[in-house]
């Protein structure tokens, strides 16, 4: 078999996976700040968890956060206590989740008797497909969910294919442990992903006797042991029954269907789904391995028809992919990260494809590898263009150097990959292509992350707002979770939330000022993003209208309030701090503007 001497041994493939993926994990998790969406909120919840005496329920700014169970918050809270309060410290558990996801995917491909090469490819695809990578490095429960789903799929396959007795029991026990981890991270998907995969293979192969195996159900005791104490602890909290209703009904059923729910728990109102959304976006989720996944699905079309054990690996991998994708497609809500578990089955399919194609590649297989190299080259050029744009915007000539390095390293590796493919070594050609992509990704991240951190430095905004309003009566007008979280984390800024559910913004702000007097303040998130060096560069070719001051400007125009401070980040968020209308001051459409010593914009 061509290139067989280059395949790692059963003992070394896992180490090779960790070494190959470590740079993207470490840079993505530890070398950046907290970015929107979601991360500021998740960081505040983790910080609060590290301070709580009762850790049954996560809290956002001291209020129970009932969207997800607490496992990932427990882990991040522990990391914060061990490594300090930085964003990187909160993401330390993500490295564990990412390693578990990649290694479980590789082990599943290996268990399917497809060889170590298949295991290596499956693990690397599971670790770097763009949506799986984003989930792995993002401070959110989805990374822990993905690890639990990957582990449970491995256990489900091991249990299903093992003979009755101890090995089947251990396999299904692993499935239940993974499902419990997934559930404790993000509720129902932790159960749904392995359940759909196992049910699909049982129905597909008509192996109804598997449903009568005692080994399949014995592991439920493990789930009860892991999940049960937490549920009991929740029931003992104030309003524990309401919390369980929100966690198990509104947050699960409410994401798949429109149900009667309070406005705060109406999850179907956000992230609206549309017919075919996930299927249309799936090629993007898989980048840069989209074409390889298409080749794997083409091969699977034939292999799933094989009788007996020969087709079981392919049928299981398809069953781990398509049913959950179909379920997501009919859900009321939709986000790209929800589809991350779908990529696990597809990664294993690519591994199965690699195991077969490396021995006798077809014309389609050869074309798929060539197309993947072209795709990686295009992505490297996009990364380089981003860096050149940052350089042109004033970030410095070093970004041009970084862009040239991205192009040079990736193109050299891709040329080597093409040579390996011509020699018939498809496995090493994939590895060289992987190196080209990850080198381009890592070099771009190292250069660009500091710039994005400046755009996303919400902690700086929060400190200034806290300092300016520390001795005032501060209210937040219809704030989003990011605003609440940034003011709470590490500062415990005192504020009241003003809602406009039963009154207009003018009424609630006026009532706040009338009640609290001249020292009353209201913080408002302004629309759009603040200008920065990138905006000024783009303005040369395309003029973008100013987003204005939104509701803050209207309140100032109406004479309800005056704008006493402005806060903004370049290319980032904009806020206005409102005070009572200034007596004897003419209110302009943009409100009076007072420049502070803190350097407000």
Coordinates of C-alpha atoms in Angstrom, one line a residue:
X1 CA 0.0 0.0 0.0
X2 CA 1.5 3.4 -1.0
X3 CA 2.9 5.4 1.9
X4 CA 2.0 2.7 4.5
X5 CA 5.4 3.1 6.2
X6 CA 4.4 6.7 7.1
X7 CA 1.3 5.8 9.0
X8 CA 1.6 6.3 12.8
X9 CA 1.2 3.3 15.1
X10 CA -1.8 2.6 17.3
X11 CA 0.2 4.0 20.2
X12 CA 1.3 7.2 18.6
X13 CA -1.7 8.5 16.6
X14 CA -3.3 10.2 19.6
X15 CA -0.1 12.0 20.6
X16 CA 0.3 13.1 17.0
X17 CA -3.3 14.5 17.0
X18 CA -2.6 16.5 20.2
X19 CA 0.6 17.9 18.9
X20 CA -0.9 18.8 15.5
X21 CA -4.0 20.5 17.1
X22 CA -2.2 22.1 20.1
X23 CA -1.3 25.4 18.2
X24 CA -4.8 26.1 17.1
X25 CA -6.2 25.2 20.5
X26 CA -3.7 27.3 22.5
X27 CA -3.9 30.4 20.3
X28 CA -7.6 30.3 19.9
X29 CA -8.4 29.7 23.6
X30 CA -5.6 31.5 25.5
X31 CA -4.3 34.3 23.2
X32 CA -7.3 36.6 23.0
X33 CA -9.8 38.5 25.1
X34 CA -13.6 38.1 25.4
X35 CA -15.5 38.7 22.2
X36 CA -19.1 39.2 21.4
X37 CA -21.4 37.4 20.9
X38 CA -21.9 35.5 24.1
X39 CA -18.4 35.4 25.6
X40 CA -18.8 38.4 27.9
X41 CA -22.0 36.9 29.3
X42 CA -20.4 33.5 29.7
X43 CA -17.4 35.0 31.5
X44 CA -19.6 36.8 34.0
X45 CA -21.6 33.7 34.7
X46 CA -18.3 31.7 35.3
X47 CA -16.9 34.5 37.5
X48 CA -20.1 34.6 39.5
X49 CA -20.0 30.8 39.8
X50 CA -16.5 31.1 41.3
X51 CA -17.9 33.5 43.9
X52 CA -21.1 31.6 44.7
X53 CA -21.6 29.4 47.8
X54 CA -24.6 27.6 46.3
X55 CA -23.6 26.5 42.8
X56 CA -26.7 24.7 41.8
X57 CA -27.8 27.4 39.3
X58 CA -25.6 29.7 37.2
X59 CA -26.1 33.4 37.7
X60 CA -25.9 36.4 35.4
X61 CA -25.2 39.5 37.5
X62 CA -26.7 37.8 40.5
X63 CA -29.9 36.6 38.7
X64 CA -30.4 32.9 38.0
X65 CA -29.5 32.1 34.4
X66 CA -31.8 29.3 33.4
X67 CA -30.8 28.5 29.8
X68 CA -28.2 25.8 30.5
X69 CA -27.1 23.4 33.2
X70 CA -23.9 24.4 35.1
X71 CA -21.2 21.9 34.2
X72 CA -19.2 24.2 31.9
X73 CA -19.6 27.0 34.4
X74 CA -18.3 24.8 37.2
X75 CA -15.3 24.0 35.1
X76 CA -14.5 27.6 34.1
X77 CA -15.1 28.8 37.7
X78 CA -12.5 26.2 38.9
X79 CA -10.1 27.4 36.3
X80 CA -10.6 31.0 37.3
X81 CA -9.8 30.1 40.9
X82 CA -6.7 28.2 39.8
X83 CA -5.3 30.5 37.1
X84 CA -6.7 33.9 37.9
X85 CA -9.4 36.0 36.4
X86 CA -8.3 36.4 32.8
X87 CA -10.3 35.4 29.7
X88 CA -7.7 32.7 28.9
X89 CA -8.0 31.2 32.4
X90 CA -11.8 30.9 31.9
X91 CA -11.1 29.0 28.6
X92 CA -8.6 26.5 30.0
X93 CA -11.2 23.8 30.2
X94 CA -11.9 24.3 26.4
X95 CA -8.5 22.7 25.7
X96 CA -9.7 19.6 27.6
X97 CA -13.0 19.6 25.7
X98 CA -11.3 20.1 22.3
X99 CA -8.9 17.2 23.0
X100 CA -11.7 14.9 24.1
X101 CA -13.7 15.8 21.0
X102 CA -10.8 15.1 18.6
X103 CA -9.5 12.0 20.2
X104 CA -13.0 10.5 20.6
X105 CA -13.7 11.1 16.9
X106 CA -10.4 9.5 16.0
X107 CA -11.0 6.6 18.3
X108 CA -14.4 6.0 16.7
X109 CA -12.9 5.9 13.3
X110 CA -10.2 3.5 14.6
X111 CA -12.8 1.3 16.3
X112 CA -14.5 0.9 12.9
X113 CA -11.4 -1.0 11.8
X114 CA -10.5 1.6 9.2
X115 CA -6.9 2.0 10.4
X116 CA -4.8 4.6 12.1
X117 CA -4.8 6.8 9.0
X118 CA -8.6 7.1 9.2
X119 CA -8.4 7.9 13.0
X120 CA -5.8 10.7 12.3
X121 CA -7.9 12.3 9.5
X122 CA -11.1 12.1 11.5
X123 CA -9.6 13.7 14.5
X124 CA -8.0 16.5 12.6
X125 CA -11.2 17.3 10.7
X126 CA -13.2 17.3 13.9
X127 CA -10.7 19.7 15.4
X128 CA -10.4 22.2 12.6
X129 CA -13.6 22.3 10.5
X130 CA -14.4 26.0 11.0
X131 CA -17.6 25.7 13.0
X132 CA -16.2 22.9 15.2
X133 CA -13.1 25.0 15.7
X134 CA -15.1 28.0 16.7
X135 CA -17.1 26.0 19.2
X136 CA -14.0 24.5 20.6
X137 CA -12.3 27.8 21.4
X138 CA -15.4 29.8 22.4
X139 CA -16.2 30.4 26.0
X140 CA -19.7 28.8 25.9
X141 CA -21.2 25.4 27.0
X142 CA -21.2 24.2 23.4
X143 CA -17.5 23.1 23.6
X144 CA -18.3 20.8 26.6
X145 CA -21.5 19.6 24.8
X146 CA -19.4 18.7 21.7
X147 CA -17.0 16.7 23.9
X148 CA -19.8 14.8 25.5
X149 CA -21.5 14.0 22.2
X150 CA -18.2 12.8 20.7
X151 CA -17.6 10.5 23.7
X152 CA -21.2 9.2 23.7
X153 CA -21.0 8.4 19.9
X154 CA -17.9 6.4 20.5
X155 CA -19.5 4.5 23.4
X156 CA -22.7 3.9 21.3
X157 CA -20.7 2.3 18.5
X158 CA -18.6 0.2 20.8
X159 CA -21.6 -1.0 22.7
X160 CA -23.6 -1.7 19.5
X161 CA -20.9 -3.8 17.8
X162 CA -19.6 -5.6 20.9
X163 CA -20.7 -9.1 21.9
X164 CA -23.1 -9.5 24.8
X165 CA -21.4 -9.2 28.2
X166 CA -18.7 -7.0 29.6
X167 CA -17.5 -5.2 26.5
X168 CA -21.0 -4.3 25.5
X169 CA -21.7 -3.1 29.0
X170 CA -18.6 -0.9 29.0
X171 CA -19.3 0.5 25.6
X172 CA -22.8 1.6 26.5
X173 CA -21.6 2.8 29.9
X174 CA -19.3 5.1 28.0
X175 CA -22.2 6.3 25.9
X176 CA -24.2 7.2 29.1
X177 CA -21.3 9.0 30.6
X178 CA -20.8 11.1 27.5
X179 CA -24.6 11.8 27.3
X180 CA -24.6 12.9 30.9
X181 CA -21.7 15.2 30.2
X182 CA -23.5 16.7 27.2
X183 CA -26.7 17.1 29.2
X184 CA -25.0 18.8 32.1
X185 CA -23.3 21.2 29.6
X186 CA -26.3 22.1 27.4
X187 CA -29.3 19.9 28.3
X188 CA -31.2 17.8 25.7
X189 CA -28.7 17.7 22.8
X190 CA -26.4 15.7 25.0
X191 CA -29.0 12.9 24.9
X192 CA -30.5 13.5 21.5
X193 CA -27.3 13.1 19.4
X194 CA -26.3 9.6 20.6
X195 CA -29.9 8.5 20.9
X196 CA -30.6 9.4 17.2
X197 CA -27.4 7.7 16.0
X198 CA -28.1 4.5 17.9
X199 CA -31.8 4.4 17.0
X200 CA -30.9 5.0 13.3
X201 CA -28.5 2.1 13.1
X202 CA -30.9 -0.2 15.0
X203 CA -33.7 0.6 12.6
X204 CA -31.5 0.6 9.5
X205 CA -30.1 -2.9 10.3
X206 CA -33.4 -4.1 11.9
X207 CA -31.6 -5.3 14.9
X208 CA -34.5 -5.0 17.3
X209 CA -33.0 -7.4 19.7
X210 CA -30.5 -4.6 20.7
X211 CA -33.4 -2.8 22.4
X212 CA -33.8 -5.7 24.8
X213 CA -30.1 -5.8 25.9
X214 CA -29.8 -5.1 29.6
X215 CA -26.3 -3.6 28.9
X216 CA -28.0 -0.8 27.0
X217 CA -29.9 0.4 30.1
X218 CA -27.6 -0.4 32.9
X219 CA -25.7 2.9 32.3
X220 CA -28.8 4.9 33.1
X221 CA -27.6 4.5 36.7
X222 CA -24.5 6.4 35.8
X223 CA -26.6 9.2 34.4
X224 CA -28.8 9.3 37.5
X225 CA -25.7 9.4 39.7
X226 CA -24.3 12.3 37.6
X227 CA -27.4 14.4 36.9
X228 CA -29.7 13.4 39.9
X229 CA -27.8 15.3 42.7
X230 CA -27.9 18.5 40.6
X231 CA -31.6 18.2 40.1
X232 CA -32.2 17.7 43.8
X233 CA -30.0 20.7 44.5
X234 CA -32.0 22.8 42.1
X235 CA -35.3 21.8 43.8
X236 CA -33.9 23.1 47.1
X237 CA -33.2 26.6 45.7
X238 CA -35.7 29.4 46.0
X239 CA -38.3 28.9 43.2
X240 CA -36.6 25.6 42.4
X241 CA -39.7 24.2 40.6
X242 CA -39.9 27.3 38.4
X243 CA -36.2 26.9 37.6
X244 CA -36.7 23.2 36.5
X245 CA -39.7 24.2 34.4
X246 CA -37.6 26.8 32.6
X247 CA -34.6 24.4 32.2
X248 CA -36.6 21.3 31.0
X249 CA -39.6 22.8 29.3
X250 CA -39.1 26.4 28.1
X251 CA -35.4 25.9 27.2
X252 CA -35.8 22.6 25.5
X253 CA -39.2 22.4 23.9
X254 CA -39.3 26.2 23.4
X255 CA -36.3 26.0 21.0
X256 CA -38.1 23.6 18.8
X257 CA -41.6 24.9 18.9
X258 CA -43.6 28.0 19.8
X259 CA -45.0 27.5 23.3
X260 CA -46.7 29.7 25.8
X261 CA -43.9 31.2 27.8
X262 CA -43.0 34.5 29.6
X263 CA -41.2 37.0 27.4
X264 CA -37.9 36.3 29.1
X265 CA -38.2 32.6 28.4
X266 CA -39.6 32.8 24.8
X267 CA -36.6 31.3 23.1
X268 CA -38.4 30.8 19.8
X269 CA -38.4 34.6 19.4
X270 CA -34.7 34.8 18.7
X271 CA -32.4 33.3 16.1
X272 CA -35.3 32.4 13.8
X273 CA -34.9 29.3 11.6
X274 CA -35.8 29.1 8.0
X275 CA -36.4 26.1 5.7
X276 CA -33.1 24.5 4.5
X277 CA -30.9 26.9 6.5
X278 CA -28.6 24.3 8.0
X279 CA -28.3 22.3 4.7
X280 CA -27.4 25.4 2.7
X281 CA -24.9 26.6 5.3
X282 CA -23.4 23.1 6.0
X283 CA -20.6 23.6 3.3
X284 CA -19.5 26.7 5.2
X285 CA -19.5 24.9 8.6
X286 CA -17.1 22.3 7.1
X287 CA -14.5 24.6 5.7
X288 CA -11.8 23.8 4.6
X289 CA -12.8 20.2 4.4
X290 CA -16.1 20.6 2.5
X291 CA -15.0 18.9 -0.6
X292 CA -13.6 15.9 1.3
X293 CA -16.9 15.6 3.1
X294 CA -18.7 15.6 -0.2
X295 CA -16.4 12.8 -1.5
X296 CA -17.0 10.9 1.7
X297 CA -20.8 11.2 1.3
X298 CA -20.4 10.0 -2.3
X299 CA -18.5 6.9 -1.1
X300 CA -21.0 6.4 1.7
X301 CA -23.8 6.2 -0.8
X302 CA -22.4 2.9 -1.9
X303 CA -21.0 1.6 1.3
X304 CA -24.2 1.9 3.4
X305 CA -25.7 -0.7 1.1
X306 CA -23.1 -3.3 2.0
X307 CA -24.6 -6.2 4.0
X308 CA -23.6 -7.2 7.4
X309 CA -20.7 -5.7 9.5
X310 CA -19.0 -4.3 6.4
X311 CA -21.5 -1.5 6.1
X312 CA -22.2 -0.9 9.8
X313 CA -19.4 1.8 10.2
X314 CA -20.8 3.8 7.3
X315 CA -24.4 3.4 8.4
X316 CA -23.5 4.5 11.9
X317 CA -21.6 7.6 10.7
X318 CA -24.5 8.6 8.5
X319 CA -26.9 7.9 11.3
X320 CA -24.8 10.2 13.6
X321 CA -25.1 13.0 11.0
X322 CA -28.4 13.2 9.0
X323 CA -31.1 12.6 11.7
X324 CA -29.8 15.3 14.0
X325 CA -29.4 17.7 11.0
X326 CA -33.0 17.0 10.0
X327 CA -34.2 17.6 13.6
X328 CA -32.3 21.0 13.6
X329 CA -34.0 21.9 10.3
X330 CA -37.5 21.8 11.9
X331 CA -36.5 23.6 15.1
X332 CA -37.8 27.1 15.8
X333 CA -34.4 28.6 16.4
X334 CA -31.2 28.3 14.4
X335 CA -27.5 29.2 14.9
X336 CA -24.5 27.8 13.2
X337 CA -23.0 26.5 16.5
X338 CA -26.1 24.3 17.1
X339 CA -25.0 22.2 14.1
X340 CA -21.6 21.5 15.6
X341 CA -22.6 17.9 16.6
X342 CA -23.5 17.2 13.0
X343 CA -19.8 17.7 12.1
X344 CA -18.8 14.8 14.4
X345 CA -20.4 12.2 12.2
X346 CA -19.1 13.9 9.0
X347 CA -15.6 13.9 10.4
X348 CA -15.8 10.2 11.0
X349 CA -17.1 9.8 7.4
X350 CA -14.1 11.7 6.1
X351 CA -11.9 9.4 8.2
X352 CA -13.6 6.3 6.7
X353 CA -13.2 7.8 3.3
X354 CA -9.4 8.5 3.9
X355 CA -8.9 4.9 5.1
X356 CA -10.3 3.5 1.9
X357 CA -9.1 6.1 -0.6
X358 CA -5.4 6.0 0.4
X359 CA -5.2 2.5 -0.9
X360 CA -7.0 2.8 -4.2
X361 CA -8.1 6.4 -4.8
X362 CA -10.7 7.0 -7.4
X363 CA -10.8 9.9 -9.8
X364 CA -13.3 11.6 -7.5
X365 CA -11.0 11.1 -4.5
X366 CA -8.1 12.6 -6.4
X367 CA -10.2 15.5 -7.5
X368 CA -11.4 16.1 -3.9
X369 CA -7.9 16.3 -2.6
X370 CA -6.9 18.7 -5.4
X371 CA -10.0 20.9 -4.8
X372 CA -9.3 21.0 -1.1
X373 CA -5.8 22.3 -1.8
X374 CA -7.3 25.0 -4.0
X375 CA -9.8 25.9 -1.2
X376 CA -7.0 26.1 1.4
X377 CA -5.0 28.4 -1.0
X378 CA -8.1 30.6 -1.4
X379 CA -8.5 30.8 2.4
X380 CA -4.8 31.6 2.8
X381 CA -5.2 34.5 0.3
X382 CA -8.3 35.7 2.2
X383 CA -6.3 35.7 5.5
X384 CA -3.5 37.5 3.9
X385 CA -5.9 40.1 2.4
X386 CA -7.3 40.7 5.9
X387 CA -3.8 41.4 7.3
X388 CA -2.9 43.7 4.4
X389 CA -6.2 45.6 5.0
X390 CA -5.2 46.0 8.7
X391 CA -1.8 47.3 7.6
X392 CA -3.4 49.8 5.2
X393 CA -5.7 50.9 8.0
X394 CA -2.7 51.9 10.1
X395 CA -1.9 48.9 12.2
X396 CA 1.7 48.7 11.0
X397 CA 4.0 47.3 8.3
X398 CA 4.4 44.1 10.4
X399 CA 1.0 43.0 9.1
X400 CA 2.3 43.0 5.6
X401 CA 5.1 40.8 6.7
X402 CA 2.6 38.5 8.4
X403 CA 0.6 38.4 5.2
X404 CA 3.6 37.4 3.2
X405 CA 4.4 34.7 5.8
X406 CA 0.9 33.3 5.6
X407 CA 1.1 33.1 1.8
X408 CA 4.7 31.7 1.7
X409 CA 4.2 29.0 4.4
X410 CA 0.8 27.8 3.1
X411 CA 1.8 27.7 -0.6
X412 CA 5.0 25.8 0.1
X413 CA 3.1 23.2 2.1
X414 CA 0.4 23.0 -0.6
X415 CA 3.0 22.5 -3.3
X416 CA 4.5 19.7 -1.2
X417 CA 1.0 18.2 -0.7
X418 CA 0.5 18.2 -4.5
X419 CA 3.8 16.3 -5.0
X420 CA 2.8 13.7 -2.4
X421 CA -0.5 13.1 -4.1
X422 CA 1.2 12.6 -7.5
X423 CA 3.3 10.0 -5.8
X424 CA 0.2 8.2 -4.7
X425 CA 0.5 9.1 -1.0
X426 CA -2.9 10.5 -0.3
X427 CA -2.6 10.3 3.5
X428 CA 0.6 12.4 3.7
X429 CA -0.9 14.8 1.1
X430 CA -3.8 15.4 3.5
X431 CA -1.4 16.0 6.3
X432 CA 0.6 18.6 4.3
X433 CA -2.7 20.3 3.3
X434 CA -3.7 20.3 7.0
X435 CA -0.3 22.0 7.9
X436 CA -0.9 24.6 5.2
X437 CA -4.3 25.5 6.5
X438 CA -3.4 25.5 10.2
X439 CA -0.2 27.5 9.6
X440 CA -2.1 30.2 7.7
X441 CA -4.8 30.2 10.5
X442 CA -2.3 30.4 13.4
X443 CA -0.2 33.1 11.8
X444 CA -3.2 35.2 10.9
X445 CA -4.6 34.8 14.4
X446 CA -1.4 35.8 16.1
X447 CA -1.3 39.0 14.1
X448 CA -5.0 39.9 14.1
X449 CA -6.2 38.9 17.5
X450 CA -4.6 41.9 19.3
X451 CA -6.4 44.3 16.9
X452 CA -9.7 42.5 17.5
X453 CA -9.1 42.7 21.3
X454 CA -8.9 46.5 21.0
X455 CA -12.2 46.5 19.2
X456 CA -13.7 44.2 21.8
X457 CA -12.2 45.6 25.0
X458 CA -15.5 45.8 26.9
X459 CA -13.7 45.7 30.3
X460 CA -12.2 49.1 29.5
X461 CA -15.7 50.5 28.8
X462 CA -17.1 48.9 31.9
X463 CA -14.4 50.4 34.1
X464 CA -15.1 53.9 32.7
X465 CA -18.8 53.6 33.1
X466 CA -18.5 52.2 36.6
X467 CA -16.1 55.0 37.6
X468 CA -18.4 57.7 36.2
X469 CA -21.6 56.3 37.8
X470 CA -20.3 54.7 41.0
X471 CA -21.9 57.4 43.2
X472 CA -25.0 57.9 41.0
X473 CA -28.3 56.0 40.7
X474 CA -27.6 54.1 37.5
X475 CA -30.2 52.4 35.3
X476 CA -29.8 50.4 32.1
X477 CA -32.4 51.0 29.5
X478 CA -33.5 47.7 27.9
X479 CA -30.0 46.3 28.1
X480 CA -28.7 43.2 26.3
X481 CA -26.9 40.4 28.2
X482 CA -23.5 41.7 27.1
X483 CA -24.1 45.1 28.7
X484 CA -25.3 43.5 32.0
X485 CA -22.4 41.1 32.0
X486 CA -19.6 43.6 31.3
X487 CA -20.7 45.9 34.1
X488 CA -21.0 43.0 36.6
X489 CA -17.9 41.0 36.0
X490 CA -15.3 41.9 38.5
X491 CA -17.0 45.3 39.3
X492 CA -20.4 44.4 40.7
X493 CA -21.7 47.7 39.3
X494 CA -25.0 48.6 41.0
X495 CA -27.8 49.2 38.5
X496 CA -31.5 48.9 37.8
X497 CA -32.9 47.5 34.6
X498 CA -35.6 49.6 32.9
X499 CA -37.8 47.8 30.5
X500 CA -40.3 49.2 28.0
X501 CA -42.7 46.3 28.1
X502 CA -45.6 48.3 29.6
X503 CA -44.5 51.9 28.9
X504 CA -42.6 53.9 26.4
X505 CA -38.9 54.6 26.8
X506 CA -39.7 58.3 27.4
X507 CA -42.0 57.4 30.2
X508 CA -39.7 55.0 32.0
X509 CA -36.7 57.3 31.7
X510 CA -38.7 60.3 32.9
X511 CA -40.0 58.4 35.8
X512 CA -36.5 57.3 36.7
X513 CA -35.2 60.9 36.7
X514 CA -38.2 62.2 38.7
X515 CA -37.7 59.5 41.3
X516 CA -33.9 59.7 41.7
X517 CA -33.2 63.4 41.0
X518 CA -30.1 65.1 39.6
X519 CA -27.7 62.2 40.3
X520 CA -29.8 59.8 38.3
X521 CA -28.1 58.3 35.2
X522 CA -29.4 56.0 32.4
X523 CA -27.0 54.0 30.2
X524 CA -28.1 53.3 26.7
X525 CA -26.5 51.1 24.0
X526 CA -26.3 53.1 20.8
X527 CA -26.9 51.6 17.4
X528 CA -24.2 50.5 15.0
X529 CA -20.5 50.5 15.7
X530 CA -18.1 53.3 16.4
X531 CA -15.7 54.5 13.7
X532 CA -12.1 53.3 13.7
X533 CA -9.1 52.9 11.5
X534 CA -10.8 50.3 9.4
X535 CA -13.9 52.3 9.0
X536 CA -11.9 55.3 7.8
X537 CA -10.1 53.2 5.3
X538 CA -13.3 51.8 3.9
X539 CA -14.9 55.3 3.8
X540 CA -12.5 56.0 0.9
X541 CA -14.3 53.6 -1.4
X542 CA -17.8 53.5 0.2
X543 CA -19.5 56.0 2.4
X544 CA -21.5 54.5 5.2
X545 CA -24.1 56.8 6.9
X546 CA -23.7 57.5 10.6
X547 CA -25.8 55.2 12.7
X548 CA -26.9 58.2 14.9
X549 CA -27.8 58.0 18.5
X550 CA -31.0 56.0 18.3
X551 CA -33.3 56.1 21.3
X552 CA -30.7 58.2 23.2
X553 CA -30.9 60.9 20.6
X554 CA -34.7 60.9 20.5
X555 CA -34.8 61.2 24.3
X556 CA -32.5 64.2 24.2
X557 CA -34.5 65.8 21.4
X558 CA -37.7 65.4 23.3
X559 CA -36.1 67.1 26.3
X560 CA -36.5 63.9 28.4
X561 CA -32.7 63.5 29.0
X562 CA -29.3 65.0 28.2
X563 CA -26.3 63.0 27.0
X564 CA -23.6 63.6 29.6
X565 CA -21.1 61.0 28.6
X566 CA -20.2 58.9 25.5
X567 CA -18.3 55.7 25.5
X568 CA -17.1 53.8 22.5
X569 CA -14.5 51.4 21.2
X570 CA -13.0 51.7 17.7
X571 CA -15.0 49.4 15.4
X572 CA -16.9 48.4 18.5
X573 CA -19.8 49.2 20.8
X574 CA -21.1 52.6 21.6
X575 CA -22.9 53.8 24.7
X576 CA -24.4 57.0 26.0
X577 CA -24.8 57.9 29.6
X578 CA -28.0 60.0 30.1
X579 CA -28.7 62.5 32.8
X580 CA -31.7 64.7 33.6
X581 CA -32.3 67.4 31.0
X582 CA -30.0 70.4 31.6
X583 CA -32.0 73.4 32.7
X584 CA -31.5 76.4 30.4
X585 CA -29.6 74.3 27.9
X586 CA -30.8 74.1 24.3
X587 CA -31.2 70.4 23.4
X588 CA -29.8 69.6 20.0
X589 CA -30.8 66.5 17.9
X590 CA -27.6 64.8 19.2
X591 CA -27.9 66.1 22.7
X592 CA -25.3 68.1 24.7
X593 CA -22.0 66.5 24.6
X594 CA -19.6 66.7 27.6
X595 CA -16.0 65.5 27.2
X596 CA -14.6 63.9 30.3
X597 CA -11.1 63.6 31.6
X598 CA -11.3 59.8 31.1
X599 CA -11.0 60.3 27.4
X600 CA -14.6 59.8 26.2
X601 CA -15.3 60.0 22.5

